[in-house]
Tab-separated table of N, CA, C and O in Angstrom:
chain	number	residue	atom	x	y	z
A	21	MET	N	-13.519	-15.755	-7.226
A	21	MET	CA	-12.775	-14.644	-6.669
A	21	MET	C	-13.757	-13.513	-6.357
A	21	MET	O	-14.597	-13.161	-7.168
A	22	SER	N	-13.610	-12.915	-5.179
A	22	SER	CA	-14.511	-11.831	-4.776
A	22	SER	C	-14.095	-10.500	-5.401
A	22	SER	O	-12.971	-10.366	-5.911
A	23	ILE	N	-14.980	-9.528	-5.336
A	23	ILE	CA	-14.686	-8.199	-5.880
A	23	ILE	C	-13.488	-7.599	-5.162
A	23	ILE	O	-12.595	-7.035	-5.788
A	24	GLY	N	-13.448	-7.745	-3.845
A	24	GLY	CA	-12.334	-7.213	-3.061
A	24	GLY	C	-10.994	-7.798	-3.471
A	24	GLY	O	-9.995	-7.100	-3.580
A	25	GLN	N	-10.965	-9.102	-3.717
A	25	GLN	CA	-9.731	-9.751	-4.161
A	25	GLN	C	-9.313	-9.245	-5.535
A	25	GLN	O	-8.123	-9.053	-5.799
A	26	THR	N	-10.281	-9.028	-6.416
A	26	THR	CA	-9.988	-8.507	-7.745
A	26	THR	C	-9.401	-7.103	-7.652
A	26	THR	O	-8.420	-6.780	-8.327
A	27	VAL	N	-9.980	-6.256	-6.789
A	27	VAL	CA	-9.471	-4.896	-6.610
A	27	VAL	C	-8.034	-4.955	-6.079
A	27	VAL	O	-7.146	-4.252	-6.575
A	28	ALA	N	-7.794	-5.808	-5.093
A	28	ALA	CA	-6.448	-5.947	-4.524
A	28	ALA	C	-5.455	-6.388	-5.590
A	28	ALA	O	-4.320	-5.897	-5.646
A	29	GLU	N	-5.864	-7.305	-6.450
A	29	GLU	CA	-5.009	-7.771	-7.534
A	29	GLU	C	-4.714	-6.646	-8.530
A	29	GLU	O	-3.596	-6.532	-9.042
A	30	GLN	N	-5.709	-5.815	-8.812
A	30	GLN	CA	-5.522	-4.714	-9.762
A	30	GLN	C	-4.564	-3.660	-9.194
A	30	GLN	O	-3.808	-3.050	-9.947
A	31	ILE	N	-4.618	-3.435	-7.897
A	31	ILE	CA	-3.695	-2.480	-7.268
A	31	ILE	C	-2.304	-3.081	-7.212
A	31	ILE	O	-1.320	-2.416	-7.515
A	32	GLY	N	-2.201	-4.321	-6.819
A	32	GLY	CA	-0.924	-5.018	-6.784
A	32	GLY	C	-0.338	-5.129	-5.383
A	32	GLY	O	-0.421	-4.201	-4.581
A	33	ARG	N	0.245	-6.282	-5.111
A	33	ARG	CA	0.827	-6.568	-3.796
A	33	ARG	C	1.936	-5.591	-3.429
A	33	ARG	O	2.024	-5.139	-2.295
A	34	HIS	N	2.781	-5.260	-4.391
A	34	HIS	CA	3.898	-4.355	-4.115
A	34	HIS	C	3.401	-2.953	-3.749
A	34	HIS	O	3.995	-2.276	-2.915
A	35	ALA	N	2.315	-2.524	-4.362
A	35	ALA	CA	1.749	-1.215	-4.050
A	35	ALA	C	1.266	-1.181	-2.599
A	35	ALA	O	1.458	-0.190	-1.893
A	36	PHE	N	0.651	-2.270	-2.142
A	36	PHE	CA	0.197	-2.331	-0.753
A	36	PHE	C	1.365	-2.210	0.215
A	36	PHE	O	1.271	-1.537	1.241
A	37	VAL	N	2.472	-2.839	-0.120
A	37	VAL	CA	3.670	-2.741	0.723
A	37	VAL	C	4.195	-1.312	0.718
A	37	VAL	O	4.528	-0.760	1.776
A	38	MET	N	4.248	-0.701	-0.449
A	38	MET	CA	4.788	0.652	-0.578
A	38	MET	C	3.989	1.693	0.223
A	38	MET	O	4.559	2.636	0.752
A	39	ILE	N	2.675	1.527	0.308
A	39	ILE	CA	1.852	2.514	1.016
A	39	ILE	C	1.601	2.122	2.467
A	39	ILE	O	0.900	2.819	3.187
A	40	GLY	N	2.175	1.014	2.900
A	40	GLY	CA	2.005	0.583	4.282
A	40	GLY	C	0.589	0.148	4.597
A	40	GLY	O	0.087	0.393	5.695
A	41	ALA	N	-0.066	-0.510	3.645
A	41	ALA	CA	-1.459	-0.927	3.838
A	41	ALA	C	-1.556	-1.992	4.926
A	41	ALA	O	-0.710	-2.873	5.040
A	42	ARG	N	-2.593	-1.876	5.745
A	42	ARG	CA	-2.858	-2.851	6.796
A	42	ARG	C	-4.365	-2.895	7.042
A	42	ARG	O	-5.101	-2.088	6.487
A	43	ASP	N	-4.791	-3.816	7.865
A	43	ASP	CA	-6.218	-3.975	8.170
A	43	ASP	C	-7.043	-4.052	6.879
A	43	ASP	O	-8.068	-3.395	6.737
A	44	ILE	N	-6.582	-4.864	5.944
A	44	ILE	CA	-7.236	-4.998	4.642
A	44	ILE	C	-8.489	-5.846	4.803
A	44	ILE	O	-8.445	-6.937	5.352
A	45	LEU	N	-9.602	-5.314	4.336
A	45	LEU	CA	-10.897	-5.961	4.506
A	45	LEU	C	-11.646	-5.943	3.185
A	45	LEU	O	-11.820	-4.887	2.571
A	46	THR	N	-12.075	-7.125	2.725
A	46	THR	CA	-12.923	-7.160	1.535
A	46	THR	C	-14.364	-6.933	1.967
A	46	THR	O	-14.800	-7.426	3.000
A	47	THR	N	-15.081	-6.157	1.174
A	47	THR	CA	-16.491	-5.880	1.449
A	47	THR	C	-17.321	-6.498	0.335
A	47	THR	O	-16.780	-7.053	-0.624
A	48	GLU	N	-18.621	-6.381	0.444
A	48	GLU	CA	-19.509	-6.966	-0.556
A	48	GLU	C	-19.240	-6.407	-1.953
A	48	GLU	O	-19.296	-7.122	-2.945
A	49	ARG	N	-18.932	-5.110	-2.049
A	49	ARG	CA	-18.728	-4.461	-3.339
A	49	ARG	C	-17.330	-3.879	-3.518
A	49	ARG	O	-17.116	-3.038	-4.378
A	50	GLY	N	-16.352	-4.276	-2.674
A	50	GLY	CA	-15.032	-3.698	-2.846
A	50	GLY	C	-14.039	-4.067	-1.780
A	50	GLY	O	-14.000	-5.197	-1.306
A	51	LEU	N	-13.266	-3.060	-1.372
A	51	LEU	CA	-12.122	-3.269	-0.493
A	51	LEU	C	-11.907	-2.026	0.348
A	51	LEU	O	-12.162	-0.910	-0.117
A	52	GLN	N	-11.445	-2.214	1.584
A	52	GLN	CA	-11.042	-1.059	2.385
A	52	GLN	C	-9.798	-1.436	3.167
A	52	GLN	O	-9.569	-2.599	3.491
A	53	PHE	N	-8.969	-0.434	3.450
A	53	PHE	CA	-7.727	-0.681	4.154
A	53	PHE	C	-7.193	0.611	4.761
A	53	PHE	O	-7.553	1.708	4.342
A	54	ALA	N	-6.336	0.450	5.750
A	54	ALA	CA	-5.653	1.584	6.368
A	54	ALA	C	-4.314	1.762	5.665
A	54	ALA	O	-3.752	0.804	5.130
A	55	VAL	N	-3.804	2.983	5.641
A	55	VAL	CA	-2.512	3.263	5.013
A	55	VAL	C	-1.570	3.897	6.025
A	55	VAL	O	-1.996	4.417	7.054
A	56	GLY	N	-0.269	3.869	5.693
A	56	GLY	CA	0.734	4.465	6.561
A	56	GLY	C	0.636	5.982	6.590
A	56	GLY	O	-0.116	6.592	5.833
A	57	ARG	N	1.420	6.578	7.465
A	57	ARG	CA	1.424	8.036	7.586
A	57	ARG	C	1.744	8.684	6.251
A	57	ARG	O	2.581	8.208	5.500
A	58	ASN	N	1.070	9.796	6.006
A	58	ASN	CA	1.295	10.507	4.757
A	58	ASN	C	1.015	11.985	4.952
A	58	ASN	O	0.366	12.390	5.918
A	59	GLU	N	1.507	12.793	4.031
A	59	GLU	CA	1.408	14.253	4.140
A	59	GLU	C	-0.018	14.777	4.069
A	59	GLU	O	-0.308	15.869	4.535
A	60	ARG	N	-0.931	14.003	3.512
A	60	ARG	CA	-2.314	14.479	3.359
A	60	ARG	C	-3.245	13.957	4.449
A	60	ARG	O	-4.449	14.143	4.379
A	61	LYS	N	-2.676	13.276	5.442
A	61	LYS	CA	-3.409	12.808	6.628
A	61	LYS	C	-4.473	11.749	6.344
A	61	LYS	O	-5.367	11.531	7.151
A	62	VAL	N	-4.383	11.081	5.187
A	62	VAL	CA	-5.323	10.006	4.874
A	62	VAL	C	-4.961	8.796	5.728
A	62	VAL	O	-3.806	8.393	5.778
A	63	SER	N	-5.949	8.223	6.425
A	63	SER	CA	-5.672	7.051	7.255
A	63	SER	C	-6.354	5.786	6.719
A	63	SER	O	-5.875	4.685	6.959
A	64	LYS	N	-7.453	5.943	6.006
A	64	LYS	CA	-8.158	4.789	5.443
A	64	LYS	C	-8.643	5.105	4.032
A	64	LYS	O	-8.942	6.247	3.704
A	65	ILE	N	-8.726	4.040	3.224
A	65	ILE	CA	-9.232	4.153	1.858
A	65	ILE	C	-10.287	3.076	1.659
A	65	ILE	O	-10.081	1.922	2.045
A	66	ALA	N	-11.416	3.448	1.083
A	66	ALA	CA	-12.473	2.495	0.734
A	66	ALA	C	-12.696	2.571	-0.774
A	66	ALA	O	-12.843	3.654	-1.336
A	67	ILE	N	-12.699	1.410	-1.415
A	67	ILE	CA	-12.883	1.334	-2.863
A	67	ILE	C	-14.122	0.484	-3.134
A	67	ILE	O	-14.212	-0.645	-2.659
A	68	THR	N	-15.062	1.036	-3.901
A	68	THR	CA	-16.325	0.354	-4.179
A	68	THR	C	-16.541	0.243	-5.682
A	68	THR	O	-16.393	1.228	-6.411
A	69	LEU	N	-16.902	-0.938	-6.140
A	69	LEU	CA	-17.233	-1.154	-7.547
A	69	LEU	C	-18.642	-0.642	-7.814
A	69	LEU	O	-19.585	-0.960	-7.086
A	70	GLU	N	-18.777	0.142	-8.864
A	70	GLU	CA	-20.082	0.687	-9.242
A	70	GLU	C	-20.677	-0.139	-10.393
A	70	GLU	O	-19.986	-0.940	-11.016
A	71	ALA	N	-21.940	0.069	-10.686
A	71	ALA	CA	-22.652	-0.695	-11.718
A	71	ALA	C	-22.056	-0.512	-13.110
A	71	ALA	O	-22.156	-1.406	-13.956
A	72	ASP	N	-21.413	0.632	-13.367
A	72	ASP	CA	-20.844	0.897	-14.695
A	72	ASP	C	-19.402	0.400	-14.836
A	72	ASP	O	-18.685	0.798	-15.743
A	73	ASP	N	-18.971	-0.478	-13.931
A	73	ASP	CA	-17.635	-1.084	-13.960
A	73	ASP	C	-16.511	-0.096	-13.669
A	73	ASP	O	-15.378	-0.297	-14.107
A	74	THR	N	-16.823	0.982	-12.992
A	74	THR	CA	-15.797	1.901	-12.503
A	74	THR	C	-15.798	1.809	-10.981
A	74	THR	O	-16.649	1.159	-10.389
A	75	TYR	N	-14.842	2.481	-10.371
A	75	TYR	CA	-14.738	2.456	-8.912
A	75	TYR	C	-14.978	3.842	-8.330
A	75	TYR	O	-14.662	4.858	-8.949
A	76	THR	N	-15.498	3.861	-7.121
A	76	THR	CA	-15.565	5.071	-6.316
A	76	THR	C	-14.581	4.869	-5.178
A	76	THR	O	-14.625	3.836	-4.491
A	77	MET	N	-13.683	5.819	-5.002
A	77	MET	CA	-12.683	5.742	-3.940
A	77	MET	C	-12.958	6.847	-2.935
A	77	MET	O	-13.121	8.006	-3.312
A	78	ARG	N	-13.010	6.468	-1.664
A	78	ARG	CA	-13.219	7.440	-0.593
A	78	ARG	C	-12.000	7.418	0.315
A	78	ARG	O	-11.510	6.351	0.672
A	79	PHE	N	-11.557	8.610	0.681
A	79	PHE	CA	-10.368	8.770	1.504
A	79	PHE	C	-10.771	9.383	2.836
A	79	PHE	O	-11.460	10.399	2.870
A	80	TYR	N	-10.332	8.755	3.925
A	80	TYR	CA	-10.747	9.163	5.262
A	80	TYR	C	-9.543	9.559	6.102
A	80	TYR	O	-8.444	9.038	5.922
A	81	ALA	N	-9.784	10.461	7.054
A	81	ALA	CA	-8.771	10.858	8.023
A	81	ALA	C	-9.339	10.644	9.419
A	81	ALA	O	-10.551	10.670	9.616
A	82	GLY	N	-8.467	10.451	10.379
A	82	GLY	CA	-8.902	10.274	11.757
A	82	GLY	C	-8.866	8.825	12.179
A	82	GLY	O	-8.385	7.953	11.456
A	83	ARG	N	-9.381	8.587	13.391
A	83	ARG	CA	-9.410	7.243	13.962
A	83	ARG	C	-10.749	6.990	14.629
A	83	ARG	O	-11.390	7.912	15.113
A	84	GLY	N	-11.113	5.740	14.697
A	84	GLY	CA	-12.303	5.332	15.437
A	84	GLY	C	-13.544	6.128	15.056
A	84	GLY	O	-13.882	6.276	13.890
A	85	LEU	N	-14.213	6.673	16.086
A	85	LEU	CA	-15.432	7.448	15.846
A	85	LEU	C	-15.159	8.803	15.215
A	85	LEU	O	-16.068	9.439	14.694
A	86	GLY	N	-13.910	9.248	15.240
A	86	GLY	CA	-13.552	10.532	14.653
A	86	GLY	C	-13.199	10.455	13.180
A	86	GLY	O	-12.702	11.414	12.595
A	87	LEU	N	-13.463	9.309	12.551
A	87	LEU	CA	-13.148	9.117	11.143
A	87	LEU	C	-14.070	9.985	10.287
A	87	LEU	O	-15.281	10.002	10.479
A	88	ARG	N	-13.469	10.739	9.353
A	88	ARG	CA	-14.274	11.605	8.492
A	88	ARG	C	-13.743	11.544	7.054
A	88	ARG	O	-12.541	11.416	6.831
A	89	GLU	N	-14.659	11.626	6.106
A	89	GLU	CA	-14.272	11.597	4.693
A	89	GLU	C	-13.661	12.936	4.322
A	89	GLU	O	-14.246	13.982	4.568
A	90	ILE	N	-12.462	12.888	3.724
A	90	ILE	CA	-11.806	14.143	3.332
A	90	ILE	C	-11.738	14.320	1.818
A	90	ILE	O	-11.502	15.417	1.340
A	91	ALA	N	-11.933	13.227	1.066
A	91	ALA	CA	-11.908	13.329	-0.390
A	91	ALA	C	-12.591	12.109	-0.987
A	91	ALA	O	-12.701	11.071	-0.332
A	92	ALA	N	-13.027	12.248	-2.223
A	92	ALA	CA	-13.625	11.128	-2.952
A	92	ALA	C	-13.278	11.271	-4.426
A	92	ALA	O	-13.120	12.380	-4.933
A	93	ALA	N	-13.140	10.141	-5.080
A	93	ALA	CA	-12.890	10.124	-6.521
A	93	ALA	C	-13.889	9.148	-7.132
A	93	ALA	O	-14.005	8.013	-6.672
A	94	THR	N	-14.621	9.596	-8.136
A	94	THR	CA	-15.605	8.738	-8.784
A	94	THR	C	-15.170	8.447	-10.215
A	94	THR	O	-14.279	9.110	-10.747
A	95	MET	N	-15.801	7.458	-10.810
A	95	MET	CA	-15.507	7.078	-12.198
A	95	MET	C	-14.026	6.734	-12.398
A	95	MET	O	-13.413	7.102	-13.396
A	96	VAL	N	-13.454	6.021	-11.449
A	96	VAL	CA	-12.050	5.614	-11.515
A	96	VAL	C	-11.986	4.243	-12.185
A	96	VAL	O	-12.634	3.301	-11.738
A	97	TYR	N	-11.220	4.143	-13.254
A	97	TYR	CA	-11.047	2.870	-13.942
A	97	TYR	C	-9.929	2.081	-13.269
A	97	TYR	O	-9.096	2.644	-12.553
A	98	ALA	N	-9.897	0.774	-13.487
A	98	ALA	CA	-8.943	-0.111	-12.825
A	98	ALA	C	-7.495	0.354	-13.027
A	98	ALA	O	-6.694	0.309	-12.097
A	99	ASP	N	-7.165	0.824	-14.217
A	99	ASP	CA	-5.788	1.250	-14.478
A	99	ASP	C	-5.442	2.586	-13.823
A	99	ASP	O	-4.283	3.004	-13.843
A	100	SER	N	-6.420	3.237	-13.213
A	100	SER	CA	-6.184	4.512	-12.532
A	100	SER	C	-6.216	4.390	-11.008
A	100	SER	O	-6.102	5.399	-10.313
A	101	LEU	N	-6.368	3.183	-10.482
A	101	LEU	CA	-6.426	3.013	-9.030
A	101	LEU	C	-5.145	3.489	-8.362
A	101	LEU	O	-5.174	4.270	-7.399
A	102	ARG	N	-3.994	3.017	-8.844
A	102	ARG	CA	-2.714	3.395	-8.227
A	102	ARG	C	-2.433	4.894	-8.344
A	102	ARG	O	-2.080	5.524	-7.347
A	103	PRO	N	-2.582	5.512	-9.520
A	103	PRO	CA	-2.348	6.954	-9.602
A	103	PRO	C	-3.294	7.759	-8.707
A	103	PRO	O	-2.906	8.796	-8.156
A	104	THR	N	-4.524	7.294	-8.533
A	104	THR	CA	-5.469	7.999	-7.674
A	104	THR	C	-5.042	7.904	-6.209
A	104	THR	O	-5.134	8.882	-5.466
A	105	ILE	N	-4.559	6.733	-5.794
A	105	ILE	CA	-4.039	6.590	-4.432
A	105	ILE	C	-2.860	7.532	-4.229
A	105	ILE	O	-2.776	8.232	-3.216
A	106	GLU	N	-1.949	7.576	-5.195
A	106	GLU	CA	-0.782	8.455	-5.091
A	106	GLU	C	-1.198	9.924	-5.000
A	106	GLU	O	-0.664	10.678	-4.188
A	107	ALA	N	-2.160	10.320	-5.812
A	107	ALA	CA	-2.594	11.721	-5.847
A	107	ALA	C	-3.249	12.153	-4.539
A	107	ALA	O	-3.071	13.290	-4.099
A	108	HIS	N	-3.985	11.252	-3.896
A	108	HIS	CA	-4.725	11.629	-2.693
A	108	HIS	C	-3.962	11.396	-1.387
A	108	HIS	O	-4.354	11.915	-0.349
A	109	THR	N	-2.895	10.592	-1.430
A	109	THR	CA	-2.126	10.326	-0.205
A	109	THR	C	-0.724	10.921	-0.250
A	109	THR	O	-0.124	11.140	0.794
A	110	GLY	N	-0.175	11.092	-1.449
A	110	GLY	CA	1.209	11.527	-1.560
A	110	GLY	C	2.182	10.364	-1.407
A	110	GLY	O	3.394	10.545	-1.431
A	111	LEU	N	1.665	9.149	-1.261
A	111	LEU	CA	2.512	7.948	-1.127
A	111	LEU	C	2.706	7.320	-2.504
A	111	LEU	O	1.773	7.249	-3.301
A	112	TYR	N	3.910	6.852	-2.765
A	112	TYR	CA	4.202	6.191	-4.043
A	112	TYR	C	3.782	4.742	-3.982
A	112	TYR	O	3.942	4.070	-2.955
A	113	THR	N	3.271	4.212	-5.090
A	113	THR	CA	2.849	2.818	-5.148
A	113	THR	C	3.864	1.935	-5.887
A	113	THR	O	3.658	0.744	-6.002
A	114	SER	N	4.930	2.540	-6.391
A	114	SER	CA	6.004	1.779	-7.038
A	114	SER	C	7.297	2.579	-6.949
A	114	SER	O	7.281	3.776	-6.650
A	115	LEU	N	8.391	1.890	-7.193
A	115	LEU	CA	9.697	2.571	-7.147
A	115	LEU	C	9.955	3.384	-8.381
A	115	LEU	O	9.478	3.219	-9.403
């Protein structure tokens, strides 16, 4: 199983549906995906596994060449992935 698949499993399939995730791509060290419309204008999220077994999450706004990083969260543990997504997008990951 790749790192990206593990990250996706830790977030959970239902959470991806709830946030309108699409264009899901596994990378060498993590996962990236686009999210549905939200109040904080986040359009893409990139999650990278770090050497200390935590994640760095980067939140982007815009499209194409106009994509820019608007926030980042470091030292995120697996059990904090969903709450961090909720905090930075305003989208709920569960009912």
